[in-house]
Every structure is written in structure tokens, then in C-alpha cells.
Coordinates of C-alpha atoms and ligand atoms in Angstrom, one line a residue:
X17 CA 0.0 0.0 0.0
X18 CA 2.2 2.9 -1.3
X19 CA 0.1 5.7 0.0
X20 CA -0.3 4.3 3.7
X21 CA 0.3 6.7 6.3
X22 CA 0.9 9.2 3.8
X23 CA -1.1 13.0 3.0
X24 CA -2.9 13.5 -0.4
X25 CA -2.6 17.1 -1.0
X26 CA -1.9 17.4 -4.7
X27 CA -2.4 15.1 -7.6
X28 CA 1.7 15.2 -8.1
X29 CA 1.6 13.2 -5.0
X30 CA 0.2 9.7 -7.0
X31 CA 1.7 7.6 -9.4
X32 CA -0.1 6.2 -12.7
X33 CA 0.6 3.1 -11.6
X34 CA -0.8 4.0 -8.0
X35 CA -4.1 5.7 -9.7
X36 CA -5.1 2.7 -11.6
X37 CA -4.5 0.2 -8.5
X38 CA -6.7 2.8 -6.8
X39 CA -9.5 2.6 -9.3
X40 CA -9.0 -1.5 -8.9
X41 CA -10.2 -1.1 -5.2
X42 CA -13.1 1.6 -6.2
X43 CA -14.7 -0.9 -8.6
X44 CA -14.3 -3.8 -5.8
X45 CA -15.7 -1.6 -3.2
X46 CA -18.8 -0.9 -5.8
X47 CA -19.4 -4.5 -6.1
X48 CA -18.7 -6.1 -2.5
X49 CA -18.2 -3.5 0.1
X50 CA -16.7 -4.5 3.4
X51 CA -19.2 -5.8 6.6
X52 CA -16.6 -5.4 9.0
X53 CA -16.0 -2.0 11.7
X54 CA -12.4 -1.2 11.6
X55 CA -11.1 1.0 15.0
X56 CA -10.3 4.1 13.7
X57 CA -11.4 7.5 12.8
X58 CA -11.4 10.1 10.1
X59 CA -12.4 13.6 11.0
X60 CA -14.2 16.1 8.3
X61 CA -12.4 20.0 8.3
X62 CA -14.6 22.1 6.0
X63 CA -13.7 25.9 6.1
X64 CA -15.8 25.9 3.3
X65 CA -19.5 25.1 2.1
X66 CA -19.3 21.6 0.4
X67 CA -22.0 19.5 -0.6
X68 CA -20.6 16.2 -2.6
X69 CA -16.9 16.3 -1.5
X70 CA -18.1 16.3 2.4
X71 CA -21.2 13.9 2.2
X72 CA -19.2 11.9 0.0
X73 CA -16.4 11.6 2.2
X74 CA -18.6 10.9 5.1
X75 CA -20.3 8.1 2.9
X76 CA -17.1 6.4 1.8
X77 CA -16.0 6.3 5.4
X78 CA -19.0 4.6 6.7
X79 CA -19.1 2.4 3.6
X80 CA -15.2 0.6 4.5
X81 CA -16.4 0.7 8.5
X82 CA -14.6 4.2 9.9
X83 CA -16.0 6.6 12.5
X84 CA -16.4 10.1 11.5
X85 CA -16.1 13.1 13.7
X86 CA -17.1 16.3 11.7
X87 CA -15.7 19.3 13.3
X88 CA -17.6 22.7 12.1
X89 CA -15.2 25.5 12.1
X90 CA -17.9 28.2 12.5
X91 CA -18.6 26.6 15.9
X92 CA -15.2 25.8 16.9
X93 CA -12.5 27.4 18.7
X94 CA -10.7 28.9 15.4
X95 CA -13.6 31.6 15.9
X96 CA -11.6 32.4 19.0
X97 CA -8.5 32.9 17.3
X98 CA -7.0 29.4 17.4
X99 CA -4.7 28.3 14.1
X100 CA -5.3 25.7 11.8
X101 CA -2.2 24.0 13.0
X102 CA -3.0 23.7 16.9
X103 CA -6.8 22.3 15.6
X104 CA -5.6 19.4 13.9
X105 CA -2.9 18.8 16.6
X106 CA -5.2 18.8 19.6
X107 CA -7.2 16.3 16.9
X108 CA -4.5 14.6 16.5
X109 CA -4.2 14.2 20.3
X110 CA -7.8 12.7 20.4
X111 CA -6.3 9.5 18.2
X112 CA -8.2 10.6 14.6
X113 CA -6.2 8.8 12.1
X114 CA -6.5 10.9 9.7
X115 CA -8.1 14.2 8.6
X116 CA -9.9 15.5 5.4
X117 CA -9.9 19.5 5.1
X118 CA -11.1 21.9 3.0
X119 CA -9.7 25.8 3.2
X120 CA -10.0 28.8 0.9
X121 CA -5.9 29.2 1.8
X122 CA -4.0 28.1 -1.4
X123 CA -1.4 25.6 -0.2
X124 CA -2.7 25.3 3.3
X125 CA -3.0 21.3 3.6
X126 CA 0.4 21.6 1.6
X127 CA 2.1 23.4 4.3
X128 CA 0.0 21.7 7.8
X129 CA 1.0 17.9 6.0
X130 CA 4.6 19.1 6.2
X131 CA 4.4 20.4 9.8
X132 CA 2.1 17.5 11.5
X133 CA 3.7 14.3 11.6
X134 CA 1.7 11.2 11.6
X135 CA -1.6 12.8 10.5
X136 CA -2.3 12.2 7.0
X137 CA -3.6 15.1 5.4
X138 CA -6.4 15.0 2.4
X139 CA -6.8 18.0 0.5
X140 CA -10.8 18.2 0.1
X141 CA -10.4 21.5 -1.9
X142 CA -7.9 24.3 -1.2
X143 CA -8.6 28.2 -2.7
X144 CA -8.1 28.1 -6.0
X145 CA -5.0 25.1 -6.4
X146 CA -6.0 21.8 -5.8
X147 CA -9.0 19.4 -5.7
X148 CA -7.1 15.9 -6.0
X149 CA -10.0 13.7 -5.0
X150 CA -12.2 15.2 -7.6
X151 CA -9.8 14.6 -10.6
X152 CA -9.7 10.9 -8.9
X153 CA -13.1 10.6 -9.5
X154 CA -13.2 12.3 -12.3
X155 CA -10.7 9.9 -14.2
X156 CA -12.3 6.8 -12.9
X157 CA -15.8 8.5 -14.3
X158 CA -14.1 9.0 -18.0
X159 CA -12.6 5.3 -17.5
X160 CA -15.8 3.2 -16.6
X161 CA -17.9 5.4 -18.9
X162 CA -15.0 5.6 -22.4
X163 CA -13.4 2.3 -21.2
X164 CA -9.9 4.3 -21.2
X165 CA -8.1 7.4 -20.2
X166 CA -5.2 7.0 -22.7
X167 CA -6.2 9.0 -26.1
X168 CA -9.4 10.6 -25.1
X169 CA -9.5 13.9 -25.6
X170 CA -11.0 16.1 -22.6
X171 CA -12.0 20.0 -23.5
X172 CA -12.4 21.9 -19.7
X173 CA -14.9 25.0 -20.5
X174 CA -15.0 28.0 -18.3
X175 CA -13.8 29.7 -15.6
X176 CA -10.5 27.8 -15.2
X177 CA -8.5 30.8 -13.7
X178 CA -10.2 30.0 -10.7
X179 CA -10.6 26.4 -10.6
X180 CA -8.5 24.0 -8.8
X181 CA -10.5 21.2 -10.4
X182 CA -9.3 22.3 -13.8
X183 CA -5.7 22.4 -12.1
X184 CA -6.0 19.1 -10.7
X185 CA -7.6 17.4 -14.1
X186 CA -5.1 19.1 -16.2
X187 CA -2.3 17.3 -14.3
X188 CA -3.7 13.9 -13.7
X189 CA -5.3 13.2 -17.1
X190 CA -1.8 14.5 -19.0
X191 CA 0.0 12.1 -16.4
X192 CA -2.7 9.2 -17.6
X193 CA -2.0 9.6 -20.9
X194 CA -5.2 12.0 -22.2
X195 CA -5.3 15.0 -24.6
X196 CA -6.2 17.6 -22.3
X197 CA -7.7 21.4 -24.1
X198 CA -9.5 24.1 -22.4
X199 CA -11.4 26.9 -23.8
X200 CA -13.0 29.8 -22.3
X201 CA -13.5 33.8 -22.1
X202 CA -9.6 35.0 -22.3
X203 CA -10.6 36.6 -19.1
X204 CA -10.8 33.2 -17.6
X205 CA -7.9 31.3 -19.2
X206 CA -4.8 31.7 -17.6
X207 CA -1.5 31.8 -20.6
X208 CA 0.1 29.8 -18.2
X209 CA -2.0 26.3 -19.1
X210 CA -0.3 27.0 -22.7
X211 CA 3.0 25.9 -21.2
X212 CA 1.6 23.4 -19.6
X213 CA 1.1 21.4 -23.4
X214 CA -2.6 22.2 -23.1
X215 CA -4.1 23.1 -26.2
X216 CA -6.6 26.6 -26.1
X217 CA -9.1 26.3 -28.2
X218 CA -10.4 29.9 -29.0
X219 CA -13.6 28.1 -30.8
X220 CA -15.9 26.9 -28.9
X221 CA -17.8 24.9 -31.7
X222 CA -14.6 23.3 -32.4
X223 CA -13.7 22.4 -29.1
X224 CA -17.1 20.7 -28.7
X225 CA -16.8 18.7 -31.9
X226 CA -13.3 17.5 -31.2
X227 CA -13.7 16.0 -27.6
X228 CA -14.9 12.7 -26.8
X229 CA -15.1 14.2 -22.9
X230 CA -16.0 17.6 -22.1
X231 CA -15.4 18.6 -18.4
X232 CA -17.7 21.6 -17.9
X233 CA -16.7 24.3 -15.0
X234 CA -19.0 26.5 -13.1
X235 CA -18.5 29.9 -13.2
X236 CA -17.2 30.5 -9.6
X237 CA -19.2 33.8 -8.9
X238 CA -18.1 34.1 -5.1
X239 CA -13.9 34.1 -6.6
X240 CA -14.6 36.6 -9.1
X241 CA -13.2 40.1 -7.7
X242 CA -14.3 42.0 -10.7
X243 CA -16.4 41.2 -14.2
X244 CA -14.9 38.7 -15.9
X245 CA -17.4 38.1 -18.2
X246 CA -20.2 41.3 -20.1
X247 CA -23.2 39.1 -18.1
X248 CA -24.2 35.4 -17.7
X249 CA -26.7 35.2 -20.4
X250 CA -23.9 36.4 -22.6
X251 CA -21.5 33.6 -21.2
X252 CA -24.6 30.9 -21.9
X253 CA -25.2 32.3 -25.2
X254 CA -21.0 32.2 -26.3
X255 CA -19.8 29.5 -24.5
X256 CA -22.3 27.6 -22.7
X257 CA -23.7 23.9 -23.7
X258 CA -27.3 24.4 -25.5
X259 CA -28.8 21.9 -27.6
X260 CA -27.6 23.1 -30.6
X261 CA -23.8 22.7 -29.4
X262 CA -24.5 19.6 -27.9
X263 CA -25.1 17.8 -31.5
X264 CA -22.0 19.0 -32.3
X265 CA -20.3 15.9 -30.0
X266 CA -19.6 12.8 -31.0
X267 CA -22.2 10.6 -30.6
X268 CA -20.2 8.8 -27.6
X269 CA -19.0 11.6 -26.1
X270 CA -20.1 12.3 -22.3
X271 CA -20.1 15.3 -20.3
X272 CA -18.9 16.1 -17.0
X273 CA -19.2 19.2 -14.3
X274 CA -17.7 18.9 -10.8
X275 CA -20.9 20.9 -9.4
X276 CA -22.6 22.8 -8.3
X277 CA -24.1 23.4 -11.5
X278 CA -25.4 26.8 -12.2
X279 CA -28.3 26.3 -14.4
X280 CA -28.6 27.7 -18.0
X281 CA -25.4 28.9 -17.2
X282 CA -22.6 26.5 -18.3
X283 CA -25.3 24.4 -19.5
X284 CA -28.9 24.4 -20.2
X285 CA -32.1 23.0 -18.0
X286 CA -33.1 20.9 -21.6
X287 CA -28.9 19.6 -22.0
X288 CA -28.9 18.8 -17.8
X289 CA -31.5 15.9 -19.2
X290 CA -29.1 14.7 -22.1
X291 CA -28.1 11.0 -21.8
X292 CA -24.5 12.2 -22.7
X293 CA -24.3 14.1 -19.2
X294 CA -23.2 11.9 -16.1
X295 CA -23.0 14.6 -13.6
X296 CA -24.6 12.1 -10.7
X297 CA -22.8 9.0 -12.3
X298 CA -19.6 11.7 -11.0
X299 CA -21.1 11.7 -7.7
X300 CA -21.7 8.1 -6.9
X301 CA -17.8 7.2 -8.1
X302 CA -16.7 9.8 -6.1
X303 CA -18.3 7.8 -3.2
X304 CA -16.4 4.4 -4.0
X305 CA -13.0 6.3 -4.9
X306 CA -12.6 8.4 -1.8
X307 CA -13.4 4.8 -0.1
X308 CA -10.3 3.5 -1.8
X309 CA -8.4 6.2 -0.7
X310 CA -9.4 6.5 2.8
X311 CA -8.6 2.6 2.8
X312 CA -5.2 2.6 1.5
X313 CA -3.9 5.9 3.5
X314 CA -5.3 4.6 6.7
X315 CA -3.8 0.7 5.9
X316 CA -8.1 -0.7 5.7
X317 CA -8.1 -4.1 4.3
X318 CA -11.0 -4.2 2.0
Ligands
CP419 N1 -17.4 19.2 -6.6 C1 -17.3 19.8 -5.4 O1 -16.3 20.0 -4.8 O2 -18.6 20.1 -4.9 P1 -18.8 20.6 -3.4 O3 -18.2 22.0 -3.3 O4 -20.3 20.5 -3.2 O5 -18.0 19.7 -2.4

């Protein structure tokens, strides 16, 4: 078990090789999950709202027999001043095994995994750098629903600047052997991706005819410090997914949004109904991945 004992705070941190054995133990935790309790505990973090990542989280810990202690912030002594740090060491203290945190502090979990020793870290979502677990399940989603990674080509739409999911996808799926493009408002797609040997496409009908995966992005209204875009019903109208875009994908194609979805927005109420779009097949892998996680990082024999 390679990751045991170990943090999960960027997607840099797991190996191909690591990835797929991961997605070995999603698929047998699908089909036969475990009976047994198991004596330790995971605790939940969230500095920020979450619905999937947190539920799901909780779910996959129940599922391979952990405890869960959620801890919310807004009722804890960090509204008395206390730091991050001394919270997850007095956790620590309390014999939690491991902890999963979310923060809007860019590199937080990054810098806490390399001060706390012995408390695995997992990055649930931190400001606008990394989401690991959701290009996890993300990956797994384009595997079980294209049958491979390898070759596919995956278009992320929208407001990347601010995304950590784009950041996290963009690294994984390059690592797993997929044709990553993005395309967007300029205002919204950083040069940087460029060097990264992503492709920008600046048309967003040709970006929708050329992937066989295409990762939508919701446009993060509570990051954006000025305008980035004239007006959402002009951002639906140039680069969201209507029905007349969507017959512009491949027949097989399938689409994907991390949530929350921001309707007629990045795509529209009669597209949200499309057989192509697997938003809540997203949510129930994520379920079974972050179970295979929590299992190998905490040593659960499943
Ligand atoms: N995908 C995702 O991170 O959703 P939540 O913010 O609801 O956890």
C-alpha cells in the first residue's frame, strides 16, 4: 500500500501506476463493500461550504467501517483565534487517524502535511490550487464510462482561472495519458495552461466537436473580484452547452461538471436531461474512490 500513512494534498503526489491500483479497489468496493467496523477515525475539516466532497467523504468512510467526527469551524475554537495547526494537533491528540480539510488558503493542507507528523492530510479543496480527490473521481468516471483514459481527448470550459478542479484534471489526465484542451473567455484562461502542453481552443464549436469528454466548469461567482465576463446570459449564449452545441459531439461523447451546477449557465435546463451528461454518475464514483483512498492511506483491508 504505497500511500499508507501518507497526505494526499496534490495530484503530483500519486503515481499512474498508484491511480489505476486505486480505481482496482473503487470498482471492488462498488461491487462487494466490506461488513466489517475497523477501530479508527477520520475527521471532516470544511472551512468551506461543500455538498458532494463532504457527504461523499462521510459516505465512503462509513461504507469501508470508519468513525467520522465532523468538526464545524464556525462553531469551533478557530472563531476564538486558534490556528489551523493547533486544531488538527489537539485532533491529532484525540487519536483521529487521519483528517480531510477543505480551506479557501491556497497551499494550506500543503504546508500543515509538512508540519504535522503522523496525520495524513487529504486536501478536500484548497482556494483556487488543488482538488485531488475530484480529478480521482473524475478519471475513474471518463474510464468506466470511455473504457480508457489514454487518447481521449478532454475540452475543460470556463472559468479555469479560478478552478483547482481544472488544475488538478489538467495534471492527472496528462499524467494518464489524455489529450487535455480548455477553452474559455480569455478573461478566464490563464497563458500559463499553454506551457503546460494544453491546447486553447479559442472556438468553442470546435472544441465541442473534437472531444470525446467535455469537463464543464462552473463559473465561480463568489472568486470573481471584478467582471470577468459582459453578463451570464452572454457567457450561456457564447460558450455555454445548449442543444444546438451539444449535437455537435460525438455521438459517444459524455459530459462532466464537478458541481454545483449553475443552471442555463454552463449548460442548459433541456442539455442537464441529455443522456450524454453523467454529472450524478460523477457523484456516486466519487463515493467508492474516496473509499479507496481512505482505505489505503489509513492501511483498511477491504
Ligand atoms: N465538486 C465539489 O467540490 O462540490 P462541493 O463544493 O459541493 O463539495
Amino acid at each position: 500500500m504505497p500511500l499508507q500513512g501518507k497526505s494526499f494534498v496534490n495530484v503530483s503526489e500519486i503515481t499512474p501506476g498508484e491511480t489505476f491500483s486505486l480505481f482496482k479497489t473503487a470498482e471492488k468496493l462498488m461491487h462487494s463493500p466490506p461488513t466489517h467496523r475497523v477501530n479508527k477515525s477520520v475527521a471532516m475539516l470544511f472551512f468551506e461550504p461543500s455538498t458532494r466532497t463532504r457527504a461523499s467523504f462521510e459516505t465512503a468512510a462509513n461504507l469501508i467501517g470508519l468513525s467520522v467526527l465532523n468538526l464545524d469551524p464556525s462553531k469551533s475554537s478557530v472563531v476564538k483565534g486558534e490556528s489551523v495547526e493547533d486544531t488538527l494537533l489537539n485532533i491529532q491528540a484525540m487519536d483521529v487517524a487521519a483528517v480531510v480539510i477543505r480551506h479557501s488558503g491556497s497551499g494550506l493542507p500543503d504546508q500543515l502535511s509538512k508540519r504535522i507528523k503522523n496525520l495524513p492530510l487529504i486536501n478536500a479543496g484548497d482556494g483556487t490550487h488543488q482538488h485531488p480527490t475530484q480529478a480521482l473521481l473524475d478519471a475513474f468516471t471518463i474510464q468506466k464510462e470511455r473504457g480508457k483514459i489514454e487518447g481521449e481527448n478532454v475540452v475543460i470550459i470556463g472559468d479555469l482561472i479560478h478552478s483547482r478542479v481544472a488544475r488538478s484534471n489538467i495534471e492527472l489526465l496528462q499524467k494518464l495519458g489524455a489529450n487535455v484542451a480548455v477553452c474559455g473567455p480569455s478573461t478566464l484562461v490563464p497563458d500559463l495552461f499553454e506551457q503546460w502542453g494544453v491546447q486553447v481552443f479559442r472556438d468553442i464549436d470546435q472544441a465541442f466537436k473534437w472531444c470525446s469528454v467535455c469537463m464543464l466548469l462552473r463559473m465561480q461567482l463568489e472568486r470573481q473580484t471584478s467582471f470577468f465576463v459582459p453578463s451570464l446570459k452572454e457567457y450561456h449564449a457564447r460558450f455555454g452547452l445548449t442543444p444546438e452545441r451539444g449535437a455537435l459531439l460525438m455521438p459517444d461523447a459524455i459530459v462532466l461538471h464537478p458541481g454545483p451546477v449553475n443552471h442555463g449557465v454552463e449548460i442548459s435546463e433541456k442539455m442537464l436531461n441529455d443522456p450524454k451528461v453523467r454529472l450524478l454518475a460523477q457523484v456516486r464514483n466519487g463515493v467508492f474512490v474516496r473509499a479507496a483512498l481512505l482505505a489505503e492511506i489509513l492501511g483498511v483491508p477491504v
